[in-house]
Amino acid sequence: MHSLPAAPPTYNDPNPLNIEIRTKFPVARIKRIMQADEEVGKVAQVTPVAVSKALELFMIALVGGAADKAREKGGKKVTAQHLKSVVLGSEQFDFLAEIVGRVAEVQEGAGGEGRKRKGKEEKDSESSEEEKKPKKGRGRKKKGDE
């Protein structure tokens, strides 16, 4: 009896929403990085192209997952915490666990880890320091200023 052909391998589509991806990784730079290793000899012409595509799919999967986490939590920005939760939550990204382990845990809550505005005291102390130093001129000199 004839056996059935093997089913094609299944995989998760890294771009399930079919978002247009405009990010292309430079093939020439990838080839240069590959050849920087002394153990690497000649590199076939198609190899850097394949690595570029693999890197693109990797970024889609990682950043897309982080964007989903951000949406789940009601955020509009993808943070290091979102990336960390994707890495720790997926066996696919196990090799990154040591790297994301260095990301500090942040308490959940509204507001982000953005830049803080300067308080009034900080502004006052800075402005007094600036008054002491003459400001450098910007732009070109005028004919009468020489």
Coordinates of N, CA and C in Angstrom, one line a residue:
M1 N 0.8 -1.2 0.0 CA 0.0 0.0 0.0 C 0.9 1.3 0.0
H2 N 0.4 2.3 -0.6 CA 1.1 3.6 -0.6 C 0.9 4.4 0.6
S3 N 2.0 4.9 1.1 CA 1.8 5.8 2.3 C 1.5 7.2 1.8
L4 N 0.9 7.9 2.7 CA 0.5 9.3 2.4 C 1.7 10.2 2.5
P5 N 1.8 11.2 1.7 CA 2.9 12.1 1.8 C 2.9 12.8 3.1
A6 N 4.1 13.1 3.6 CA 4.2 13.8 4.9 C 3.6 15.2 4.8
A7 N 2.9 15.5 5.9 CA 2.3 16.8 5.9 C 3.4 17.9 6.0
P8 N 3.1 19.0 5.4 CA 4.1 20.1 5.5 C 4.2 20.6 6.9
P9 N 5.4 21.0 7.4 CA 5.5 21.5 8.7 C 4.7 22.7 9.0
T10 N 4.1 22.7 10.2 CA 3.3 23.9 10.5 C 4.1 24.9 11.3
Y11 N 3.8 26.2 11.1 CA 4.5 27.2 11.8 C 3.6 28.3 12.1
N12 N 3.9 29.1 13.1 CA 3.1 30.3 13.4 C 3.5 31.4 12.4
D13 N 2.5 32.0 11.8 CA 2.8 33.1 10.9 C 3.3 34.3 11.7
P14 N 4.5 34.8 11.4 CA 5.0 35.9 12.2 C 4.3 37.2 11.9
N15 N 3.6 37.3 10.9 CA 2.9 38.5 10.5 C 1.4 38.2 10.2
P16 N 0.6 37.8 11.3 CA -0.7 37.3 11.0 C -1.7 38.4 10.6
L17 N -1.3 39.7 10.9 CA -2.2 40.8 10.5 C -1.8 41.3 9.1
N18 N -0.8 40.7 8.5 CA -0.4 41.1 7.1 C -0.1 42.6 7.0
I19 N 0.6 43.1 8.1 CA 1.0 44.5 8.1 C 2.2 44.6 7.1
E20 N 2.2 45.7 6.3 CA 3.2 45.9 5.4 C 4.5 46.2 6.1
I21 N 5.5 45.4 5.9 CA 6.8 45.6 6.5 C 7.8 46.3 5.6
R22 N 8.2 47.5 6.0 CA 9.1 48.3 5.2 C 10.5 48.2 5.7
T23 N 10.8 47.5 6.8 CA 12.1 47.4 7.3 C 12.9 46.3 6.6
K24 N 14.0 46.7 6.0 CA 14.9 45.8 5.3 C 16.2 45.9 5.9
F25 N 16.8 44.8 6.2 CA 18.2 44.8 6.8 C 19.2 44.8 5.7
P26 N 20.2 45.6 5.8 CA 21.2 45.7 4.7 C 22.0 44.4 4.5
V27 N 21.9 43.9 3.3 CA 22.5 42.6 3.0 C 24.0 42.8 3.0
A28 N 24.5 43.9 2.5 CA 26.0 44.1 2.4 C 26.6 44.1 3.9
R29 N 25.9 44.8 4.8 CA 26.4 44.9 6.1 C 26.3 43.5 6.8
I30 N 25.3 42.7 6.5 CA 25.2 41.4 7.1 C 26.4 40.5 6.6
K31 N 26.7 40.7 5.3 CA 27.8 39.9 4.8 C 29.1 40.3 5.4
R32 N 29.3 41.6 5.6 CA 30.5 42.1 6.2 C 30.6 41.6 7.7
I33 N 29.5 41.6 8.4 CA 29.5 41.1 9.8 C 29.9 39.6 9.8
M34 N 29.3 38.8 8.8 CA 29.6 37.4 8.8 C 31.1 37.2 8.4
Q35 N 31.6 37.9 7.5 CA 33.0 37.7 7.1 C 34.0 38.3 8.1
A36 N 33.5 39.1 9.1 CA 34.4 39.6 10.2 C 34.9 38.5 11.0
D37 N 34.2 37.4 11.1 CA 34.6 36.2 11.9 C 35.7 35.5 11.1
E38 N 36.8 35.2 11.7 CA 37.9 34.6 11.0 C 37.6 33.1 10.6
E39 N 36.7 32.5 11.3 CA 36.3 31.1 11.0 C 35.4 31.0 9.8
V40 N 34.8 32.1 9.4 CA 33.9 32.1 8.2 C 34.7 32.3 7.0
G41 N 34.6 31.4 6.0 CA 35.3 31.6 4.8 C 34.4 32.3 3.8
K42 N 34.3 31.8 2.6 CA 33.5 32.4 1.6 C 32.0 32.3 2.0
V43 N 31.3 33.3 1.6 CA 29.8 33.3 1.9 C 29.1 33.3 0.6
A44 N 28.2 32.3 0.4 CA 27.4 32.3 -0.8 C 26.6 33.6 -1.0
Q45 N 26.3 33.9 -2.2 CA 25.6 35.2 -2.4 C 24.2 35.2 -1.8
V46 N 23.5 34.1 -1.7 CA 22.1 34.1 -1.2 C 22.1 34.0 0.3
T47 N 23.2 33.7 1.0 CA 23.2 33.5 2.4 C 22.9 34.8 3.2
P48 N 23.5 36.0 2.9 CA 23.1 37.2 3.6 C 21.7 37.6 3.3
V49 N 21.2 37.3 2.2 CA 19.8 37.6 1.9 C 18.9 36.7 2.8
A50 N 19.2 35.4 2.9 CA 18.4 34.6 3.8 C 18.5 35.0 5.2
V51 N 19.7 35.4 5.7 CA 19.8 35.9 7.1 C 19.0 37.2 7.3
S52 N 19.0 38.1 6.3 CA 18.3 39.3 6.3 C 16.8 39.0 6.5
K53 N 16.3 38.1 5.7 CA 14.9 37.7 5.8 C 14.5 37.0 7.2
A54 N 15.5 36.2 7.6 CA 15.3 35.5 8.9 C 15.2 36.6 10.1
L55 N 16.1 37.6 10.0 CA 16.2 38.6 11.0 C 14.9 39.5 10.9
E56 N 14.4 39.7 9.7 CA 13.1 40.4 9.6 C 12.0 39.7 10.2
L57 N 11.9 38.4 10.0 CA 10.8 37.6 10.6 C 10.9 37.5 12.1
F58 N 12.2 37.4 12.6 CA 12.4 37.4 14.0 C 11.9 38.7 14.6
M59 N 12.2 39.8 14.0 CA 11.8 41.1 14.6 C 10.3 41.2 14.5
I60 N 9.7 40.7 13.5 CA 8.2 40.8 13.4 C 7.6 40.0 14.6
A61 N 8.1 38.8 14.8 CA 7.6 37.9 15.9 C 7.8 38.6 17.3
L62 N 9.0 39.1 17.5 CA 9.3 39.6 18.8 C 8.6 40.9 19.1
V63 N 8.7 41.9 18.2 CA 8.1 43.2 18.4 C 6.6 43.1 18.2
G64 N 6.1 42.2 17.4 CA 4.6 42.1 17.3 C 4.0 41.5 18.6
G65 N 4.7 40.5 19.2 CA 4.3 40.0 20.4 C 4.3 41.1 21.5
A66 N 5.3 41.9 21.5 CA 5.4 42.9 22.5 C 4.3 44.0 22.3
A67 N 4.0 44.3 21.1 CA 2.9 45.2 20.8 C 1.6 44.7 21.3
D68 N 1.4 43.3 21.1 CA 0.2 42.7 21.6 C 0.1 42.8 23.2
K69 N 1.2 42.6 23.8 CA 1.3 42.7 25.3 C 0.9 44.2 25.7
A70 N 1.5 45.1 25.0 CA 1.2 46.5 25.3 C -0.3 46.8 25.1
R71 N -0.9 46.3 24.1 CA -2.3 46.5 23.9 C -3.2 45.9 25.0
E72 N -2.8 44.7 25.4 CA -3.5 44.0 26.5 C -3.5 44.8 27.7
K73 N -2.4 45.5 28.0 CA -2.3 46.3 29.2 C -2.8 47.7 29.0
G74 N -3.3 48.0 27.9 CA -3.8 49.3 27.6 C -2.8 50.4 27.3
G75 N -1.6 50.0 27.0 CA -0.5 50.9 26.7 C -0.4 51.3 25.3
K76 N 0.2 52.4 25.0 CA 0.4 52.8 23.6 C 1.8 52.7 23.1
K77 N 2.7 52.4 24.1 CA 4.2 52.3 23.8 C 4.6 50.9 24.1
V78 N 5.5 50.4 23.3 CA 6.1 49.1 23.6 C 7.4 49.4 24.5
T79 N 7.4 48.8 25.6 CA 8.5 49.0 26.6 C 9.4 47.8 26.7
A80 N 10.5 47.9 27.4 CA 11.4 46.8 27.6 C 10.6 45.7 28.4
Q81 N 9.7 46.1 29.3 CA 8.9 45.1 30.0 C 8.0 44.2 29.1
H82 N 7.5 44.8 28.1 CA 6.7 44.1 27.1 C 7.5 43.1 26.4
L83 N 8.7 43.5 26.0 CA 9.6 42.6 25.3 C 10.0 41.5 26.2
K84 N 10.3 41.8 27.5 CA 10.7 40.8 28.4 C 9.6 39.8 28.6
S85 N 8.4 40.2 28.7 CA 7.3 39.3 29.0 C 7.1 38.3 27.8
V86 N 7.3 38.8 26.6 CA 7.2 38.0 25.4 C 8.3 36.9 25.4
V87 N 9.5 37.4 25.7 CA 10.7 36.4 25.7 C 10.5 35.3 26.8
L88 N 10.1 35.7 28.0 CA 9.9 34.8 29.1 C 8.7 33.9 28.9
G89 N 7.7 34.4 28.1 CA 6.5 33.6 27.9 C 6.5 32.7 26.7
S90 N 7.6 32.7 25.9 CA 7.6 31.9 24.7 C 8.9 31.0 24.7
E91 N 8.7 29.7 24.5 CA 9.9 28.8 24.4 C 10.8 29.2 23.2
Q92 N 10.2 29.8 22.2 CA 10.9 30.1 21.0 C 12.0 31.1 21.3
F93 N 11.8 32.0 22.3 CA 12.8 33.0 22.6 C 13.6 32.7 23.8
D94 N 13.8 31.4 24.2 CA 14.5 31.0 25.4 C 15.9 31.5 25.4
F95 N 16.6 31.6 24.2 CA 18.0 32.0 24.1 C 18.2 33.5 24.5
L96 N 17.1 34.2 24.7 CA 17.2 35.6 25.1 C 16.9 35.8 26.6
A97 N 16.6 34.7 27.3 CA 16.2 34.8 28.7 C 17.3 35.5 29.5
E98 N 18.5 35.2 29.3 CA 19.6 35.7 30.1 C 19.7 37.2 29.9
I99 N 19.5 37.7 28.7 CA 19.6 39.1 28.3 C 18.5 39.9 28.9
V100 N 17.2 39.4 28.8 CA 16.1 40.1 29.4 C 16.1 40.0 30.9
G101 N 16.8 39.1 31.5 CA 16.9 39.0 32.9 C 17.5 40.2 33.5
R102 N 18.3 41.0 32.8 CA 18.9 42.2 33.3 C 17.9 43.4 33.3
V103 N 16.7 43.2 32.6 CA 15.8 44.3 32.6 C 15.1 44.4 34.0
A104 N 15.1 45.5 34.6 CA 14.5 45.7 35.9 C 13.0 45.5 35.9
E105 N 12.5 45.0 36.9 CA 11.0 44.9 37.0 C 10.5 46.2 37.4
V106 N 9.3 46.6 36.8 CA 8.7 47.9 37.0 C 7.3 47.6 37.6
Q107 N 6.9 48.4 38.5 CA 5.6 48.2 39.1 C 4.6 48.6 38.0
E108 N 3.5 47.8 38.0 CA 2.4 48.1 37.0 C 1.7 49.3 37.5
G109 N 1.2 50.1 36.5 CA 0.4 51.3 36.9 C 0.4 52.2 35.7
A110 N -0.4 53.2 35.8 CA -0.6 54.2 34.8 C 0.7 55.1 34.8
G111 N 0.9 55.7 33.7 CA 2.1 56.5 33.5 C 3.2 55.6 33.2
G112 N 4.2 56.2 32.6 CA 5.3 55.3 32.2 C 6.6 55.7 32.9
E113 N 7.6 55.2 32.3 CA 9.0 55.4 32.8 C 9.6 56.5 32.0
G114 N 8.8 57.5 31.6 CA 9.3 58.5 30.7 C 10.2 59.5 31.4
R115 N 10.7 60.5 30.7 CA 11.6 61.5 31.3 C 10.7 62.3 32.3
K116 N 11.3 62.6 33.4 CA 10.6 63.4 34.4 C 10.9 64.9 34.1
R117 N 9.9 65.7 34.3 CA 10.1 67.1 34.2 C 10.9 67.7 35.4
K118 N 11.6 68.7 35.1 CA 12.4 69.3 36.2 C 11.5 70.1 37.1
G119 N 11.8 69.9 38.4 CA 11.1 70.7 39.4 C 11.5 72.1 39.4
K120 N 10.8 73.0 40.1 CA 11.1 74.4 40.1 C 12.5 74.7 40.7
E121 N 12.9 73.9 41.8 CA 14.2 74.2 42.4 C 15.3 73.8 41.4
E122 N 15.1 72.8 40.6 CA 16.1 72.4 39.7 C 16.3 73.4 38.6
K123 N 15.2 74.0 38.1 CA 15.2 75.0 37.1 C 15.9 76.2 37.5
D124 N 15.6 76.7 38.8 CA 16.2 77.9 39.3 C 17.7 77.7 39.5
S125 N 18.2 76.6 40.0 CA 19.6 76.4 40.2 C 20.3 76.3 38.8
E126 N 19.7 75.7 37.8 CA 20.3 75.6 36.5 C 20.4 77.0 35.9
S127 N 19.3 77.8 36.0 CA 19.3 79.1 35.3 C 20.4 80.0 35.9
S128 N 20.7 79.9 37.3 CA 21.7 80.8 37.9 C 23.1 80.4 37.3
E129 N 23.3 79.1 37.1 CA 24.6 78.6 36.5 C 24.7 79.1 35.1
E130 N 23.6 79.1 34.3 CA 23.7 79.5 32.9 C 24.0 81.0 32.8
E131 N 23.5 81.8 33.8 CA 23.7 83.3 33.8 C 25.2 83.6 33.9
K132 N 26.0 82.8 34.6 CA 27.4 83.0 34.8 C 28.2 82.8 33.6
K133 N 27.8 81.8 32.8 CA 28.5 81.5 31.5 C 28.0 82.3 30.4
P134 N 28.8 82.9 29.6 CA 28.3 83.6 28.4 C 27.9 82.6 27.4
K135 N 26.8 82.8 26.7 CA 26.3 81.9 25.7 C 27.1 82.0 24.5
K136 N 27.3 80.9 23.8 CA 28.0 80.9 22.6 C 27.0 81.4 21.5
G137 N 27.5 82.2 20.5 CA 26.7 82.6 19.5 C 26.4 81.5 18.5
R138 N 25.3 81.6 17.8 CA 24.9 80.6 16.8 C 24.8 81.3 15.5
G139 N 25.1 80.6 14.5 CA 25.0 81.1 13.1 C 26.3 81.8 12.8
R140 N 26.3 82.4 11.6 CA 27.5 83.1 11.2 C 27.6 84.5 11.7
K141 N 28.8 85.0 11.7 CA 29.0 86.4 12.2 C 28.5 87.4 11.2
K142 N 28.0 88.5 11.7 CA 27.6 89.6 10.8 C 28.8 90.4 10.5
K143 N 28.8 91.2 9.4 CA 29.9 92.0 9.0 C 30.4 93.0 10.1
G144 N 29.5 93.6 10.8 CA 29.9 94.6 11.8 C 30.4 94.0 13.1
D145 N 30.3 92.7 13.3 CA 30.7 92.0 14.6 C 32.1 91.5 14.6
E146 N 32.8 91.6 13.5 CA 34.2 91.1 13.5 C 35.0 91.9 14.4

